[in-house]
Amino acid sequence: MSRAALVVIDVQESFRQRPIWAYGSNPDLVRQVERLVAAARERGDLVVWVLHSEPGTGGLFDSALGHVRLIDGLVPAEGEPTLVKTAHNAFTTTNLQQVLTHAGIQDITVCGIRTEQCVETTARVGSDLGYRMTFVTDATLTFPIPHRDLPETATVAEILADPRTLSNEEIVTRTEYALAGRFATIRTVDEVTGAALAGTRS
């Protein structure tokens, strides 16, 4: 029985439809996620795919529009569950914990979109639930965050030009500082996949 799981969070077409997509922090996200998935499968770990949905909103995360699906290149293998959430973390509105408990999971590795939002929140909740969490930063992606006083109608150009905008680099640094030693172990894709090749556990 598997004792570890890789949870891939919100790597979905919805984000690619946004103008800010071109300014994401990690152009290699899909390739990095693919590497983690391949390593998890090689170890016999459980891979869980999570998508975010906002039903009835008419926005890019409304399933009715067809964008709530994995980005091209990512394909679940037979037996790998795909869960759909409506909250920031992957636990609250899904049966993720039941899936993990049934599989005997104690260790969880998380990756996906966005670094500081759904991935970080899942790491925090998972830690509070008693799981040993690993956060693979270079298999996450985020976007510049506008200041709260900037109008919601602001264009990408206006967001990027605003000196109050939080950059990708600042977001990643703050997320790692907040998680490390509290909620998760911070690791790289190379470290996780290297451990797999060496036959060791994280």
Coordinates of N, CA and C in Angstrom, one line a residue:
M1 N 0.8 -1.2 0.0 CA 0.0 0.0 0.0 C 0.9 1.2 0.0
S2 N 0.5 2.2 -0.8 CA 1.3 3.4 -0.9 C 1.2 4.2 0.4
R3 N 2.3 4.8 0.8 CA 2.4 5.7 1.9 C 2.6 7.1 1.6
A4 N 2.7 7.5 0.3 CA 2.9 8.8 -0.1 C 2.0 9.2 -1.3
A5 N 1.8 10.5 -1.5 CA 1.0 10.9 -2.6 C 1.5 12.2 -3.2
L6 N 1.4 12.4 -4.5 CA 1.6 13.6 -5.1 C 0.3 14.2 -5.5
V7 N 0.0 15.5 -5.0 CA -1.2 16.1 -5.3 C -0.9 17.3 -6.3
V8 N -1.4 17.2 -7.5 CA -1.2 18.2 -8.5 C -2.5 19.2 -8.5
I9 N -2.2 20.4 -8.2 CA -3.3 21.4 -7.9 C -3.5 22.4 -9.0
D10 N -4.7 22.4 -9.7 CA -5.2 23.5 -10.5 C -4.3 23.8 -11.7
V11 N -3.6 22.8 -12.3 CA -2.8 23.0 -13.5 C -3.8 22.9 -14.6
Q12 N -4.6 23.9 -14.8 CA -5.7 23.8 -15.7 C -5.8 24.9 -16.7
E13 N -6.6 24.7 -17.8 CA -6.7 25.6 -18.9 C -7.2 26.9 -18.5
S14 N -8.0 27.0 -17.4 CA -8.6 28.3 -17.0 C -7.5 29.4 -16.9
F15 N -6.4 29.0 -16.3 CA -5.3 30.0 -16.2 C -4.7 30.5 -17.5
R16 N -4.6 29.6 -18.4 CA -4.0 29.9 -19.7 C -4.9 30.9 -20.5
Q17 N -6.2 31.0 -20.1 CA -7.1 31.9 -20.8 C -7.0 33.4 -20.3
R18 N -6.2 33.6 -19.3 CA -6.1 34.9 -18.7 C -4.9 35.7 -19.4
P19 N -5.0 37.0 -19.6 CA -3.9 37.7 -20.2 C -2.7 37.7 -19.4
I20 N -2.8 37.6 -18.1 CA -1.6 37.6 -17.2 C -0.8 36.3 -17.3
W21 N -1.3 35.3 -18.0 CA -0.6 34.0 -18.2 C 0.8 34.2 -18.7
A22 N 1.0 35.1 -19.6 CA 2.3 35.3 -20.3 C 3.3 35.8 -19.3
Y23 N 2.9 36.2 -18.1 CA 3.8 36.8 -17.1 C 3.9 35.9 -15.9
G24 N 3.6 34.6 -16.1 CA 3.7 33.6 -15.0 C 5.1 33.4 -14.6
S25 N 5.3 32.9 -13.4 CA 6.6 32.7 -12.8 C 7.4 31.5 -13.3
N26 N 6.7 30.6 -14.0 CA 7.4 29.3 -14.3 C 7.0 28.8 -15.7
P27 N 7.7 29.2 -16.7 CA 7.3 28.7 -18.1 C 7.5 27.2 -18.2
D28 N 8.3 26.6 -17.3 CA 8.5 25.1 -17.4 C 7.6 24.3 -16.5
L29 N 6.5 24.9 -16.1 CA 5.6 24.3 -15.1 C 5.2 22.9 -15.5
V30 N 4.6 22.8 -16.7 CA 4.1 21.5 -17.2 C 5.2 20.4 -17.2
R31 N 6.3 20.8 -17.7 CA 7.4 19.8 -17.8 C 7.8 19.4 -16.4
Q32 N 7.9 20.3 -15.5 CA 8.3 20.0 -14.1 C 7.2 19.1 -13.4
V33 N 6.0 19.4 -13.6 CA 4.9 18.5 -13.1 C 5.0 17.1 -13.7
E34 N 5.2 17.1 -15.0 CA 5.4 15.8 -15.6 C 6.5 15.0 -15.0
R35 N 7.6 15.6 -14.6 CA 8.7 14.9 -14.0 C 8.3 14.4 -12.6
L36 N 7.6 15.2 -11.9 CA 7.2 14.7 -10.5 C 6.2 13.6 -10.7
V37 N 5.3 13.7 -11.6 CA 4.3 12.6 -11.8 C 5.0 11.3 -12.2
A38 N 6.0 11.4 -13.1 CA 6.7 10.2 -13.6 C 7.4 9.5 -12.4
A39 N 8.1 10.4 -11.6 CA 8.8 9.8 -10.4 C 7.8 9.2 -9.4
A40 N 6.7 9.8 -9.2 CA 5.7 9.3 -8.2 C 5.2 7.9 -8.7
R41 N 4.9 7.8 -10.0 CA 4.4 6.6 -10.6 C 5.5 5.5 -10.5
E42 N 6.7 5.9 -10.7 CA 7.8 4.9 -10.6 C 8.0 4.4 -9.2
R43 N 7.7 5.2 -8.2 CA 7.8 4.8 -6.8 C 6.6 4.0 -6.4
G44 N 5.5 4.1 -7.2 CA 4.2 3.5 -6.8 C 3.4 4.3 -5.9
D45 N 3.7 5.6 -5.9 CA 3.0 6.6 -5.0 C 1.6 6.9 -5.7
L46 N 0.7 7.4 -4.9 CA -0.6 7.8 -5.5 C -0.4 9.2 -6.1
V47 N -1.0 9.4 -7.3 CA -1.1 10.7 -7.9 C -2.5 11.1 -7.9
V48 N -2.8 12.3 -7.3 CA -4.1 12.9 -7.3 C -4.1 14.2 -8.0
W49 N -5.1 14.4 -8.9 CA -5.2 15.6 -9.7 C -6.4 16.4 -9.2
V50 N -6.2 17.7 -9.0 CA -7.2 18.6 -8.5 C -7.4 19.7 -9.4
L51 N -8.7 20.0 -9.7 CA -9.1 21.1 -10.5 C -10.0 22.1 -9.7
H52 N -9.9 23.4 -10.1 CA -10.7 24.4 -9.4 C -11.9 24.8 -10.2
S53 N -13.1 24.8 -9.6 CA -14.3 25.2 -10.3 C -15.1 26.2 -9.6
E54 N -15.7 27.2 -10.3 CA -16.6 28.2 -9.7 C -17.9 28.1 -10.5
P55 N -18.7 27.2 -10.1 CA -20.0 26.9 -10.9 C -20.9 28.1 -10.9
G56 N -21.5 28.4 -12.1 CA -22.5 29.4 -12.2 C -22.0 30.8 -12.3
T57 N -20.7 31.0 -12.3 CA -20.1 32.4 -12.3 C -20.0 32.9 -13.7
G58 N -20.0 32.0 -14.7 CA -19.8 32.5 -16.1 C -18.4 32.9 -16.4
G59 N -17.4 32.7 -15.4 CA -16.0 33.0 -15.6 C -15.2 31.9 -16.1
L60 N -13.9 32.1 -16.2 CA -13.0 31.1 -16.7 C -13.0 29.8 -15.9
F61 N -13.4 29.9 -14.6 CA -13.4 28.7 -13.8 C -14.8 28.1 -13.7
D62 N -15.7 28.5 -14.5 CA -17.0 27.9 -14.6 C -16.9 26.7 -15.5
S63 N -17.2 25.5 -15.0 CA -17.1 24.3 -15.8 C -17.8 24.3 -17.1
A64 N -18.9 25.1 -17.1 CA -19.7 25.2 -18.3 C -19.0 25.7 -19.5
L65 N -17.9 26.5 -19.3 CA -17.1 27.1 -20.4 C -16.1 26.2 -21.0
G66 N -15.8 25.1 -20.3 CA -14.9 24.1 -20.8 C -13.4 24.2 -20.5
H67 N -13.1 25.2 -19.7 CA -11.7 25.4 -19.3 C -11.2 24.7 -18.1
V68 N -12.2 24.1 -17.3 CA -11.8 23.4 -16.1 C -11.4 22.0 -16.5
R69 N -10.2 21.9 -17.0 CA -9.6 20.7 -17.5 C -8.1 20.8 -17.4
L70 N -7.4 19.7 -17.3 CA -5.9 19.8 -17.2 C -5.3 20.4 -18.5
I71 N -4.2 21.1 -18.3 CA -3.5 21.7 -19.4 C -3.0 20.6 -20.3
D72 N -3.0 20.8 -21.6 CA -2.6 19.8 -22.6 C -1.2 19.2 -22.2
G73 N -1.0 17.9 -22.2 CA 0.2 17.3 -21.9 C 0.2 16.6 -20.6
L74 N -0.8 16.9 -19.7 CA -1.0 16.2 -18.5 C -2.2 15.3 -18.6
V75 N -2.0 14.0 -18.4 CA -3.0 13.0 -18.5 C -3.0 12.0 -17.3
P76 N -4.0 12.0 -16.5 CA -4.1 11.0 -15.4 C -4.0 9.6 -15.9
A77 N -3.3 8.8 -15.2 CA -3.2 7.3 -15.5 C -4.4 6.7 -14.9
E78 N -4.7 5.5 -15.4 CA -5.8 4.7 -14.9 C -5.7 4.5 -13.4
G79 N -6.8 4.9 -12.7 CA -6.8 4.7 -11.2 C -6.4 6.0 -10.5
E80 N -5.9 7.0 -11.2 CA -5.5 8.2 -10.5 C -6.7 9.1 -10.4
P81 N -7.2 9.5 -9.2 CA -8.4 10.3 -9.1 C -8.2 11.7 -9.5
T82 N -9.3 12.3 -10.1 CA -9.3 13.7 -10.4 C -10.5 14.3 -9.6
L83 N -10.1 15.2 -8.7 CA -11.1 15.9 -7.8 C -11.3 17.3 -8.2
V84 N -12.5 17.8 -8.0 CA -12.9 19.2 -8.4 C -13.2 19.9 -7.1
K85 N -12.5 21.0 -6.8 CA -12.8 21.8 -5.6 C -13.4 23.1 -5.9
T86 N -14.0 23.7 -4.9 CA -14.5 25.0 -5.0 C -14.0 26.0 -3.9
A87 N -13.0 25.5 -3.1 CA -12.3 26.3 -2.1 C -10.9 26.4 -2.5
H88 N -10.1 27.3 -1.8 CA -8.7 27.4 -2.1 C -7.9 26.2 -1.9
N89 N -8.1 25.5 -0.7 CA -7.4 24.3 -0.4 C -8.1 23.1 -1.0
A90 N -7.3 22.0 -1.2 CA -7.8 20.8 -1.9 C -8.6 19.9 -1.0
F91 N -8.7 20.2 0.3 CA -9.4 19.3 1.2 C -10.8 19.7 1.5
T92 N -11.1 20.9 1.7 CA -12.4 21.3 2.3 C -13.6 20.9 1.5
T93 N -13.6 21.0 0.2 CA -14.8 20.8 -0.6 C -14.6 19.5 -1.5
T94 N -13.7 18.7 -1.1 CA -13.5 17.4 -1.9 C -13.4 16.3 -0.9
N95 N -13.3 15.0 -1.4 CA -13.1 13.9 -0.5 C -11.6 13.5 -0.5
L96 N -10.7 14.5 -0.7 CA -9.3 14.2 -0.7 C -8.8 13.4 0.5
Q97 N -9.2 13.9 1.7 CA -8.7 13.2 2.9 C -9.2 11.8 2.9
Q98 N -10.4 11.5 2.5 CA -10.9 10.1 2.5 C -10.1 9.3 1.5
V99 N -9.7 9.8 0.3 CA -8.9 9.1 -0.6 C -7.5 8.8 0.0
L100 N -6.9 9.8 0.6 CA -5.6 9.6 1.2 C -5.7 8.6 2.4
T101 N -6.7 8.7 3.2 CA -6.8 7.7 4.3 C -7.0 6.3 3.8
H102 N -7.8 6.2 2.8 CA -8.0 4.8 2.2 C -6.8 4.2 1.7
A103 N -5.9 5.1 1.1 CA -4.6 4.6 0.5 C -3.5 4.5 1.6
G104 N -3.8 4.9 2.8 CA -2.7 4.8 3.8 C -1.7 5.9 3.7
I105 N -2.0 7.1 3.2 CA -1.0 8.1 2.9 C -0.7 8.9 4.2
Q106 N 0.6 9.1 4.4 CA 1.1 9.9 5.5 C 1.9 11.1 5.0
D107 N 2.5 11.0 3.8 CA 3.4 12.0 3.2 C 2.8 12.5 1.9
I108 N 2.7 13.8 1.8 CA 2.1 14.5 0.6 C 3.0 15.5 0.0
T109 N 3.2 15.4 -1.3 CA 4.0 16.4 -2.1 C 3.0 17.2 -2.9
V110 N 3.1 18.5 -2.8 CA 2.2 19.3 -3.6 C 2.9 20.2 -4.6
C111 N 2.2 20.4 -5.7 CA 2.7 21.3 -6.8 C 1.5 21.9 -7.5
G112 N 1.7 22.9 -8.4 CA 0.6 23.4 -9.2 C 0.5 24.9 -9.2
I113 N -0.7 25.4 -9.4 CA -1.0 26.8 -9.5 C -2.1 27.2 -8.5
R114 N -2.0 28.3 -7.8 CA -0.9 29.3 -7.7 C 0.0 29.0 -6.5
T115 N 1.2 29.4 -6.6 CA 2.2 29.1 -5.5 C 1.7 29.5 -4.2
E116 N 1.2 30.7 -4.0 CA 0.9 31.3 -2.7 C -0.6 31.2 -2.4
Q117 N -1.3 30.6 -3.3 CA -2.8 30.6 -3.1 C -3.2 29.1 -2.8
C118 N -3.6 28.4 -3.8 CA -4.2 27.1 -3.6 C -3.2 26.1 -3.2
V119 N -1.9 26.2 -3.7 CA -0.9 25.2 -3.4 C -0.4 25.4 -1.9
E120 N -0.2 26.7 -1.6 CA 0.3 27.0 -0.2 C -0.8 26.7 0.8
T121 N -2.1 27.0 0.4 CA -3.2 26.8 1.4 C -3.4 25.3 1.6
T122 N -3.2 24.5 0.5 CA -3.3 23.0 0.7 C -2.2 22.5 1.6
A123 N -1.0 23.0 1.4 CA 0.1 22.6 2.3 C -0.2 22.9 3.8
R124 N -0.7 24.1 4.0 CA -1.0 24.5 5.4 C -2.1 23.6 6.0
V125 N -3.2 23.4 5.3 CA -4.3 22.6 5.8 C -3.8 21.1 6.0
G126 N -3.1 20.6 5.0 CA -2.5 19.3 5.1 C -1.7 19.1 6.3
S127 N -0.8 20.0 6.6 CA 0.0 20.0 7.8 C -0.8 19.9 9.0
D128 N -1.9 20.8 9.1 CA -2.7 20.8 10.3 C -3.5 19.5 10.5
L129 N -3.7 18.8 9.4 CA -4.4 17.5 9.4 C -3.5 16.4 9.8
G130 N -2.2 16.7 9.9 CA -1.2 15.7 10.4 C -0.4 15.0 9.3
Y131 N -0.5 15.5 8.1 CA 0.3 14.9 7.0 C 1.7 15.6 7.0
R132 N 2.7 14.9 6.6 CA 4.0 15.4 6.3 C 4.0 16.0 4.9
M133 N 4.2 17.3 4.8 CA 4.0 18.0 3.6 C 5.3 18.4 2.9
T134 N 5.4 18.2 1.6 CA 6.6 18.6 0.8 C 6.0 19.6 -0.2
F135 N 6.7 20.7 -0.3 CA 6.2 21.8 -1.2 C 7.3 22.0 -2.3
V136 N 7.0 21.7 -3.5 CA 8.0 21.7 -4.6 C 7.8 23.0 -5.4
T137 N 8.6 24.0 -4.9 CA 8.4 25.4 -5.5 C 8.6 25.5 -7.0
D138 N 9.6 24.8 -7.5 CA 9.8 25.0 -8.9 C 8.9 24.1 -9.8
A139 N 7.9 23.5 -9.2 CA 6.8 22.9 -9.9 C 5.5 23.6 -9.5
T140 N 5.6 24.9 -9.1 CA 4.5 25.7 -8.9 C 4.6 26.9 -9.8
L141 N 3.5 27.6 -10.0 CA 3.5 28.8 -10.8 C 2.6 29.9 -10.2
T142 N 3.0 31.1 -10.3 CA 2.1 32.2 -9.8 C 2.2 33.4 -10.8
F143 N 1.5 34.5 -10.4 CA 1.5 35.7 -11.3 C 1.6 36.9 -10.4
P144 N 2.1 38.0 -10.9 CA 2.2 39.2 -10.1 C 0.8 39.6 -9.5
I145 N 0.9 40.0 -8.2 CA -0.3 40.3 -7.5 C -0.5 41.8 -7.4
P146 N -1.6 42.3 -7.9 CA -1.8 43.8 -7.8 C -2.1 44.2 -6.4
H147 N -1.9 45.5 -6.1 CA -2.2 46.0 -4.7 C -3.7 46.0 -4.6
R148 N -4.2 45.9 -3.4 CA -5.6 45.8 -3.1 C -6.4 47.0 -3.5
D149 N -5.7 48.2 -3.6 CA -6.4 49.4 -4.0 C -6.5 49.6 -5.5
L150 N -5.8 48.7 -6.3 CA -5.9 48.8 -7.7 C -7.3 48.3 -8.2
P151 N -8.0 49.1 -9.0 CA -9.3 48.6 -9.5 C -9.2 47.2 -10.1
E152 N -10.3 46.5 -10.0 CA -10.4 45.2 -10.6 C -10.3 45.2 -12.1
T153 N -10.6 46.4 -12.6 CA -10.6 46.5 -14.1 C -9.3 46.9 -14.7
A154 N -8.2 46.9 -13.8 CA -6.9 47.3 -14.2 C -6.4 46.3 -15.3
T155 N -5.7 46.8 -16.3 CA -5.1 45.9 -17.3 C -3.8 45.3 -16.8
V156 N -3.3 44.3 -17.5 CA -2.1 43.7 -17.2 C -1.0 44.7 -17.2
A157 N -1.0 45.6 -18.1 CA 0.1 46.7 -18.2 C 0.0 47.6 -17.0
E158 N -1.2 47.9 -16.5 CA -1.3 48.7 -15.3 C -0.8 48.0 -14.1
I159 N -1.2 46.7 -14.0 CA -0.7 45.9 -12.9 C 0.8 45.9 -12.8
L160 N 1.4 45.6 -13.9 CA 2.9 45.5 -14.0 C 3.6 46.8 -13.8
A161 N 2.9 47.9 -14.1 CA 3.6 49.2 -14.0 C 3.4 49.8 -12.6
D162 N 2.5 49.2 -11.8 CA 2.2 49.7 -10.5 C 3.4 49.3 -9.5
P163 N 4.1 50.2 -8.9 CA 5.2 49.9 -8.0 C 4.8 49.1 -6.8
R164 N 3.5 49.1 -6.5 CA 3.0 48.3 -5.3 C 2.7 46.9 -5.7
T165 N 2.8 46.5 -6.9 CA 2.5 45.1 -7.4 C 3.6 44.2 -6.8
L166 N 3.1 43.1 -6.2 CA 4.0 42.1 -5.7 C 4.5 41.2 -6.8
S167 N 5.8 41.1 -7.0 CA 6.4 40.4 -8.1 C 6.4 38.9 -7.9
N168 N 6.6 38.1 -8.9 CA 6.6 36.7 -8.8 C 7.7 36.3 -7.8
E169 N 8.9 36.9 -7.9 CA 10.0 36.5 -7.1 C 9.7 36.8 -5.6
E170 N 9.0 37.9 -5.3 CA 8.7 38.3 -3.9 C 7.6 37.3 -3.4
I171 N 6.7 36.9 -4.2 CA 5.7 35.9 -3.8 C 6.3 34.6 -3.5
V172 N 7.2 34.1 -4.3 CA 7.8 32.8 -4.1 C 8.6 32.8 -2.8
T173 N 9.4 33.9 -2.6 CA 10.2 34.0 -1.4 C 9.4 34.0 -0.2
R174 N 8.3 34.8 -0.2 CA 7.5 34.9 1.0 C 6.8 33.6 1.3
T175 N 6.4 32.9 0.3 CA 5.7 31.6 0.5 C 6.7 30.6 1.1
E176 N 7.9 30.5 0.6 CA 8.8 29.6 1.2 C 9.2 29.9 2.6
Y177 N 9.3 31.2 2.9 CA 9.6 31.6 4.3 C 8.4 31.2 5.2
A178 N 7.2 31.4 4.7 CA 6.0 31.1 5.6 C 5.9 29.6 5.8
L179 N 6.2 28.8 4.8 CA 6.0 27.4 5.0 C 7.1 26.6 5.6
A180 N 8.3 27.0 5.3 CA 9.5 26.2 5.8 C 9.6 26.2 7.3
G181 N 9.7 25.0 7.9 CA 9.8 24.9 9.3 C 8.5 25.0 10.1
R182 N 7.5 25.3 9.4 CA 6.1 25.4 10.0 C 5.1 24.4 9.4
F183 N 5.0 24.4 8.1 CA 4.0 23.6 7.4 C 4.5 22.6 6.4
A184 N 5.7 22.8 5.9 CA 6.2 22.0 4.8 C 7.7 22.0 4.7
T185 N 8.2 21.0 4.1 CA 9.6 20.9 3.7 C 9.6 21.5 2.3
I186 N 10.5 22.4 2.0 CA 10.7 23.0 0.7 C 11.7 22.1 -0.1
R187 N 11.3 21.7 -1.3 CA 12.3 20.9 -2.1 C 12.1 21.3 -3.5
T188 N 13.1 20.9 -4.3 CA 13.1 21.1 -5.8 C 12.7 19.8 -6.5
V189 N 12.3 20.0 -7.8 CA 12.0 18.8 -8.6 C 13.2 17.9 -8.7
D190 N 14.4 18.5 -8.9 CA 15.6 17.6 -9.0 C 15.8 16.8 -7.7
E191 N 15.5 17.4 -6.5 CA 15.7 16.7 -5.3 C 14.7 15.6 -5.2
V192 N 13.4 15.8 -5.5 CA 12.4 14.8 -5.4 C 12.6 13.7 -6.4
T193 N 12.9 14.0 -7.6 CA 13.1 13.0 -8.6 C 14.4 12.3 -8.4
G194 N 15.4 13.0 -7.9 CA 16.7 12.3 -7.6 C 16.5 11.3 -6.5
A195 N 15.7 11.6 -5.5 CA 15.4 10.7 -4.4 C 14.7 9.5 -4.9
A196 N 13.8 9.7 -5.9 CA 13.1 8.5 -6.5 C 14.1 7.6 -7.2
L197 N 15.0 8.2 -7.9 CA 16.0 7.4 -8.7 C 16.9 6.6 -7.7
A198 N 17.2 7.2 -6.6 CA 18.0 6.6 -5.6 C 17.3 5.5 -4.8
G199 N 16.0 5.5 -4.9 CA 15.2 4.6 -4.2 C 15.0 5.0 -2.7
T200 N 15.1 6.3 -2.5 CA 14.9 6.8 -1.1 C 13.6 7.5 -0.9
R201 N 13.2 7.7 0.3 CA 11.9 8.4 0.6 C 12.3 9.8 1.0
S202 N 11.3 10.7 0.8 CA 11.5 12.1 1.3 C 11.0 12.2 2.7

